């Protein structure tokens, strides 16, 4: 049987997915931009909900998504969407009280830093309030009414009469949306019950099912990161209900999580704790050095409550009596690579151990430590535990056993210290304790957003620069004992939940021959990004305007049945497909109303909003037809029609407008790239660099160009080739093919130029597009030098290999490279006496750009 999300994936391939309406995004917190996978999850639900052939009644769906992926954000978006569909009453329930309190803050407290909605919710021109209610009797039918409860509390209310409590009468005459967080806890009936559960006839799951089936219009939204699909009963139950699947493995691969390192030592438990806070303080200083006001916190994990209390007392006593001697002893006993960086930082910045002691005594004093080991503690300190990122939150150290294993939203957790050394044997299977530890590590791996330049603040930035000091600020460290059997089991548990404990590391080393060359001692030219007034913005960004959008429409009526239904029938009839190339401007010429009407469905594309982005825009018609805006945006439609009907043209228009609206919604400041390129010493830009890759490499990434797995025609030992600046190339197969192409041309290059070096750009430098200041890091730069002494001429050529699947989407980058040759001005500013020229070439692609790239090289030579 096919999972529901797999059917929707097929629908996505055929562009049959419904977009997220503008009113949904407009009513969410603007400080929390939607992520691509969250948008896909919402699109899946909307497509399901609005398709009668897909949707069952009552409707039950499960969002199976990684811890930290923002499931609560999706809940909030669905509340807005379902309100518009006529739903007014919502029940949020979960197994733990602390998650209930946390979610109340996210849904109700507009002052909270994690509040999910906009300050003013407006739907269809009406202001909508969110009310917390105990039941649905006499509620406001123009408001969002939410009852928050634990599963146990909801179950007790339904079976025990209490004043103002929920009863089954609440559900007899009105439709309700049930939101189940950590939904794996309500599957008691689906799993094999123990004696105690069997004795409880009125199980939690039965209670929820009875509420759910009270009306055919009811909706159940379930969310979990850990649906046990290995259990055949659960798999059978949820195959038709999992509407979106986003496992931790993909979450991490998409760079939305911290990196994870296990730091194994033979230190005593308190020395391990001391090592943890030294690393935490080092991280704090790196944040401050980069003007980032982020306070790293550390979790001390014990196995039992009494043990946790004892360890906390020992820790506080250790801090009171801490001296430079204690730090020195730990440094001598364990000076691995990570800790060595911390000690080197303190030393090189004139920060003595005595000074470090003073800081640690203040930062980790008793008033900055908190214990959460019983219900009273957890509830009393819930607000503080869920606001650890806030500036006025006093805590740096948390001591706990199990209270934070689920539902704890903390982004600035960077160290977990294991305060025990026992190892439970799981026999042939991994012990439950180790699995729980792995899940806690997965929860702590949520990325802590920060940015020191124009990179995405919500993603890891330094996988390609593992030696960057800021790398420690996107790394979670698990401090534990040096027990090889335990470590092997922990790593296996991490892999099973989708986390590879450490990346595949590769080191790029500059050859001495390059470092000793006159090119390395010379300059290269790059431009800057500068902020511009909106009054200087005359057109849509090239990355949107010059993209070729593709729509693959259904090949026949049976196609939709196959995609959207459980019908396994297929047609043997072959359908001839046609490629229809058009543009928004051409569609508007055919039928202007198609584009104009579609434009009105996106709030961000209404004229009064557009005019704020583009002050020189005079009319909606200009936005639709002008080549500076939508007019030249290209669309390729593949379908069984040589001339697509209006409905397909409408689908194509929506695909473009959805992308444009998303881009504009994220635009806060406008930029441009300067055409003046300034000089930077080559030796300041290119240095040795350690780079991380996923262990499951693809396309050649992470593999040496001399590896036997590399195709014979592009395999080579770059360590022996002086013209290649680094020791090796670990890039994609297309990048390796470029290096092979350059090698074939080296004889001709050497005939014309005295020196030639191809240098890989592993995030050593960016350049910025002239029109919109969009950041671009070309994969390679080729330096060519000729002449002697006072008449040296030097060229630098930016080169970008590009896989075929990316050619259309990244066309703006190719356009920018070609503009550089024509428009870049080299600003010498008395740098030296050389003549510098800067070029950019067409994309390198063996299949689609071979002739253009070869023509570029002929011109170069």
Coordinates of N, CA and C in Angstrom, one line a residue, residues 400-515:
X400 N 18.5 17.5 35.1 CA 17.2 16.7 35.0 C 17.5 15.3 34.7
X401 N 16.4 14.5 34.8 CA 16.4 13.1 34.5 C 15.6 12.8 33.3
X402 N 14.2 13.1 33.4 CA 13.4 12.7 32.2 C 12.4 13.8 31.8
X403 N 12.3 14.9 32.7 CA 11.2 15.8 32.5 C 11.3 16.6 31.2
X404 N 12.5 16.7 30.6 CA 12.6 17.4 29.4 C 12.8 16.6 28.1
X405 N 12.6 15.3 28.2 CA 12.8 14.4 27.1 C 11.8 14.7 26.0
X406 N 10.7 15.2 26.2 CA 9.7 15.6 25.2 C 9.2 17.0 25.4
X407 N 8.9 17.7 24.3 CA 8.2 18.9 24.3 C 9.0 20.1 24.8
X408 N 10.3 20.0 24.9 CA 11.2 21.1 25.4 C 11.7 21.8 24.2
X409 N 11.3 23.1 24.1 CA 11.8 23.9 23.0 C 12.9 24.8 23.5
X410 N 14.1 24.4 23.2 CA 15.2 25.3 23.5 C 16.2 25.2 22.4
X411 N 16.7 26.4 21.9 CA 17.5 26.5 20.8 C 19.0 26.7 21.2
X412 N 19.2 27.3 22.4 CA 20.6 27.6 22.8 C 21.2 26.6 23.7
X413 N 20.8 25.3 23.6 CA 21.4 24.2 24.3 C 22.6 23.7 23.4
X414 N 23.8 23.7 23.9 CA 24.9 23.3 23.1 C 25.8 22.2 23.7
X415 N 25.5 21.9 25.0 CA 26.3 20.8 25.7 C 25.3 20.0 26.5
X416 N 25.5 18.7 26.4 CA 24.8 17.7 27.3 C 25.9 16.9 28.0
X417 N 25.9 16.9 29.3 CA 26.9 16.2 30.1 C 26.2 15.0 30.8
X418 N 26.7 13.8 30.5 CA 26.1 12.6 31.1 C 26.8 12.4 32.5
X419 N 26.0 12.5 33.5 CA 26.5 12.5 34.9 C 26.5 11.1 35.5
X420 N 26.5 10.0 34.7 CA 26.6 8.7 35.2 C 27.4 7.9 34.2
X421 N 27.9 6.7 34.6 CA 28.8 5.9 33.7 C 28.3 4.5 33.5
X422 N 27.1 4.2 34.1 CA 26.5 2.9 33.9 C 26.1 2.7 32.5
X423 N 26.0 1.5 32.0 CA 25.6 1.2 30.7 C 24.6 0.0 30.7
X424 N 23.4 0.2 30.4 CA 22.4 -0.8 30.4 C 22.6 -1.7 29.2
X425 N 22.7 -3.0 29.4 CA 22.8 -3.9 28.2 C 21.5 -4.2 27.6
X426 N 21.4 -4.0 26.3 CA 20.2 -4.3 25.6 C 20.3 -5.6 24.9
X427 N 21.4 -6.4 25.2 CA 21.5 -7.6 24.4 C 21.8 -7.3 23.0
X428 N 21.1 -8.0 22.1 CA 21.3 -7.7 20.7 C 20.7 -6.4 20.2
X429 N 19.7 -5.9 21.0 CA 19.1 -4.6 20.7 C 19.7 -3.5 21.5
X430 N 19.5 -2.3 21.1 CA 20.0 -1.1 21.8 C 19.1 -0.9 23.1
X431 N 19.7 -0.6 24.2 CA 19.0 -0.5 25.4 C 18.1 0.7 25.3
X432 N 16.9 0.7 26.1 CA 16.0 1.8 26.1 C 16.6 3.1 26.6
X433 N 17.6 3.0 27.6 CA 18.2 4.1 28.1 C 19.0 4.8 27.0
X434 N 19.8 4.1 26.2 CA 20.6 4.7 25.2 C 19.7 5.3 24.1
X435 N 18.6 4.6 23.8 CA 17.7 5.2 22.8 C 17.1 6.5 23.3
X436 N 16.8 6.6 24.6 CA 16.3 7.8 25.2 C 17.3 8.9 25.1
X437 N 18.6 8.5 25.4 CA 19.7 9.5 25.3 C 19.9 10.0 23.9
X438 N 19.8 9.1 22.9 CA 19.9 9.6 21.5 C 18.7 10.5 21.1
X439 N 17.5 10.2 21.6 CA 16.4 11.1 21.3 C 16.6 12.5 22.0
X440 N 17.2 12.5 23.2 CA 17.4 13.8 23.8 C 18.5 14.6 23.0
X441 N 19.5 13.9 22.5 CA 20.5 14.6 21.7 C 19.8 15.1 20.4
X442 N 18.9 14.3 19.9 CA 18.2 14.8 18.7 C 17.4 16.0 19.0
X443 N 16.8 16.1 20.2 CA 16.0 17.3 20.6 C 17.0 18.5 20.8
X444 N 18.1 18.2 21.4 CA 19.1 19.3 21.6 C 19.7 19.8 20.3
X445 N 19.6 19.1 19.2 CA 20.2 19.5 18.0 C 19.5 20.5 17.2
X446 N 18.4 21.1 17.7 CA 17.7 22.2 17.1 C 18.7 23.3 16.8
X447 N 18.7 23.9 15.7 CA 19.7 24.9 15.3 C 19.3 26.2 16.1
X448 N 20.4 26.9 16.6 CA 20.2 28.2 17.2 C 20.5 29.3 16.1
X449 N 19.4 30.0 15.7 CA 19.6 31.0 14.6 C 20.6 32.1 14.9
X450 N 21.5 32.3 14.0 CA 22.4 33.5 14.0 C 22.9 33.8 12.7
X451 N 23.4 35.0 12.5 CA 24.0 35.3 11.2 C 25.0 36.5 11.4
X452 N 26.2 36.3 10.8 CA 27.2 37.4 10.9 C 27.3 38.1 9.6
X453 N 26.7 37.6 8.5 CA 26.7 38.2 7.2 C 25.3 38.0 6.6
X454 N 25.3 37.8 5.3 CA 24.0 37.7 4.6 C 23.6 36.3 4.4
X455 N 24.2 35.3 5.1 CA 23.8 33.9 4.9 C 22.5 33.7 5.7
X456 N 21.9 32.5 5.4 CA 20.6 32.1 6.0 C 20.9 31.9 7.5
X457 N 20.2 32.7 8.4 CA 20.5 32.6 9.8 C 19.9 31.3 10.4
X458 N 19.0 30.6 9.7 CA 18.4 29.4 10.3 C 19.0 28.1 9.9
X459 N 20.1 28.2 9.1 CA 20.8 26.9 8.7 C 22.3 26.9 9.1
X460 N 22.9 25.7 9.2 CA 24.3 25.6 9.4 C 25.0 26.3 8.2
X461 N 26.1 27.0 8.6 CA 26.8 27.7 7.6 C 28.3 27.3 7.4
X462 N 28.8 26.4 8.3 CA 30.2 26.2 8.3 C 30.6 24.7 8.0
X463 N 29.7 24.0 7.4 CA 30.1 22.6 7.0 C 31.3 22.6 6.0
X464 N 31.4 23.7 5.2 CA 32.5 23.8 4.3 C 33.7 24.6 4.9
X465 N 33.6 24.8 6.2 CA 34.7 25.5 6.8 C 34.8 25.1 8.3
X466 N 35.2 23.9 8.5 CA 35.1 23.3 9.9 C 36.0 23.9 10.9
X467 N 37.0 24.7 10.4 CA 38.0 25.3 11.3 C 37.5 26.8 11.6
X468 N 36.5 27.2 11.1 CA 36.0 28.5 11.4 C 35.6 28.6 12.9
X469 N 36.0 29.6 13.6 CA 35.7 29.7 15.1 C 34.2 29.5 15.3
X470 N 33.3 30.0 14.4 CA 31.9 30.0 14.6 C 31.3 28.6 14.5
X471 N 32.1 27.7 14.0 CA 31.6 26.3 13.9 C 31.2 25.7 15.2
X472 N 31.8 26.1 16.3 CA 31.5 25.6 17.6 C 30.1 26.1 18.0
X473 N 29.6 27.2 17.4 CA 28.3 27.8 17.7 C 27.2 27.2 17.0
X474 N 27.5 26.2 16.1 CA 26.4 25.4 15.5 C 26.7 23.9 15.7
X475 N 27.3 23.6 16.9 CA 27.7 22.2 17.2 C 27.1 21.9 18.6
X476 N 26.5 20.8 18.7 CA 26.0 20.2 20.0 C 27.1 19.2 20.5
X477 N 27.6 19.3 21.7 CA 28.6 18.4 22.2 C 28.0 17.5 23.3
X478 N 28.1 16.2 23.1 CA 27.6 15.3 24.2 C 28.9 14.7 24.9
X479 N 29.0 15.1 26.2 CA 30.1 14.7 27.0 C 29.8 13.4 27.7
X480 N 30.6 12.4 27.5 CA 30.3 11.1 28.2 C 31.6 10.4 28.4
X481 N 31.5 9.2 29.1 CA 32.6 8.4 29.4 C 33.3 7.7 28.2
X482 N 34.5 7.4 28.3 CA 35.2 6.8 27.2 C 35.1 5.3 27.2
X483 N 33.9 4.8 26.9 CA 33.5 3.4 26.9 C 33.2 3.0 25.5
X484 N 34.1 2.2 24.9 CA 33.9 2.0 23.4 C 32.6 1.3 23.1
X485 N 32.2 0.3 24.0 CA 30.9 -0.4 23.7 C 29.7 0.6 23.8
X486 N 29.7 1.4 24.9 CA 28.7 2.4 25.0 C 28.6 3.4 23.8
X487 N 29.8 3.9 23.4 CA 29.8 4.8 22.3 C 29.3 4.2 21.0
X488 N 29.7 2.9 20.8 CA 29.2 2.2 19.6 C 27.7 2.1 19.6
X489 N 27.2 1.8 20.8 CA 25.7 1.6 20.9 C 25.0 3.0 20.7
X490 N 25.6 4.0 21.3 CA 25.0 5.4 21.2 C 25.0 5.8 19.7
X491 N 26.1 5.6 19.1 CA 26.2 6.0 17.6 C 25.2 5.2 16.8
X492 N 25.0 4.0 17.1 CA 24.0 3.2 16.4 C 22.6 3.7 16.7
X493 N 22.3 4.1 17.9 CA 21.0 4.6 18.3 C 20.8 6.0 17.5
X494 N 21.8 6.8 17.5 CA 21.7 8.1 16.7 C 21.4 7.8 15.3
X495 N 22.1 6.9 14.7 CA 21.9 6.6 13.3 C 20.5 6.1 13.0
X496 N 19.9 5.3 13.9 CA 18.6 4.8 13.8 C 17.5 5.8 13.8
X497 N 17.8 6.9 14.6 CA 16.8 8.0 14.6 C 17.1 9.1 13.6
X498 N 18.2 8.8 12.8 CA 18.4 9.7 11.6 C 19.6 10.7 11.8
X499 N 20.4 10.5 12.8 CA 21.5 11.4 13.1 C 22.8 10.7 12.9
X500 N 23.7 11.1 12.0 CA 25.0 10.6 11.9 C 25.9 11.4 12.8
X501 N 26.5 10.8 13.9 CA 27.1 11.6 15.0 C 28.2 12.6 14.5
X502 N 28.9 12.2 13.5 CA 30.0 13.1 13.0 C 30.0 13.1 11.5
X503 N 30.4 14.2 10.9 CA 30.5 14.3 9.5 C 31.7 13.6 8.9
X504 N 31.7 13.4 7.6 CA 32.8 12.9 6.9 C 33.7 14.2 6.7
X505 N 34.9 14.1 7.1 CA 35.8 15.3 7.1 C 36.8 15.2 6.0
X506 N 37.0 16.2 5.2 CA 38.0 16.2 4.2 C 38.8 17.6 4.3
X507 N 40.1 17.5 4.1 CA 40.9 18.7 4.3 C 41.5 19.2 3.0
X508 N 41.2 20.4 2.6 CA 41.8 21.1 1.5 C 43.1 21.8 1.9
X509 N 44.2 21.4 1.3 CA 45.5 22.0 1.7 C 46.1 22.7 0.5
X510 N 46.5 23.9 0.6 CA 47.1 24.6 -0.5 C 48.6 24.1 -0.7
X511 N 48.9 23.9 -1.9 CA 50.3 23.4 -2.2 C 51.3 24.6 -2.0
X512 N 52.5 24.2 -1.6 CA 53.6 25.2 -1.4 C 53.9 25.9 -2.7
X513 N 53.8 25.1 -3.8 CA 54.1 25.8 -5.1 C 53.2 26.9 -5.4
X514 N 51.9 26.8 -5.0 CA 51.0 28.0 -5.2 C 51.3 29.1 -4.1
X515 N 51.5 28.7 -2.9 CA 51.7 29.7 -1.8 C 53.0 30.5 -2.1

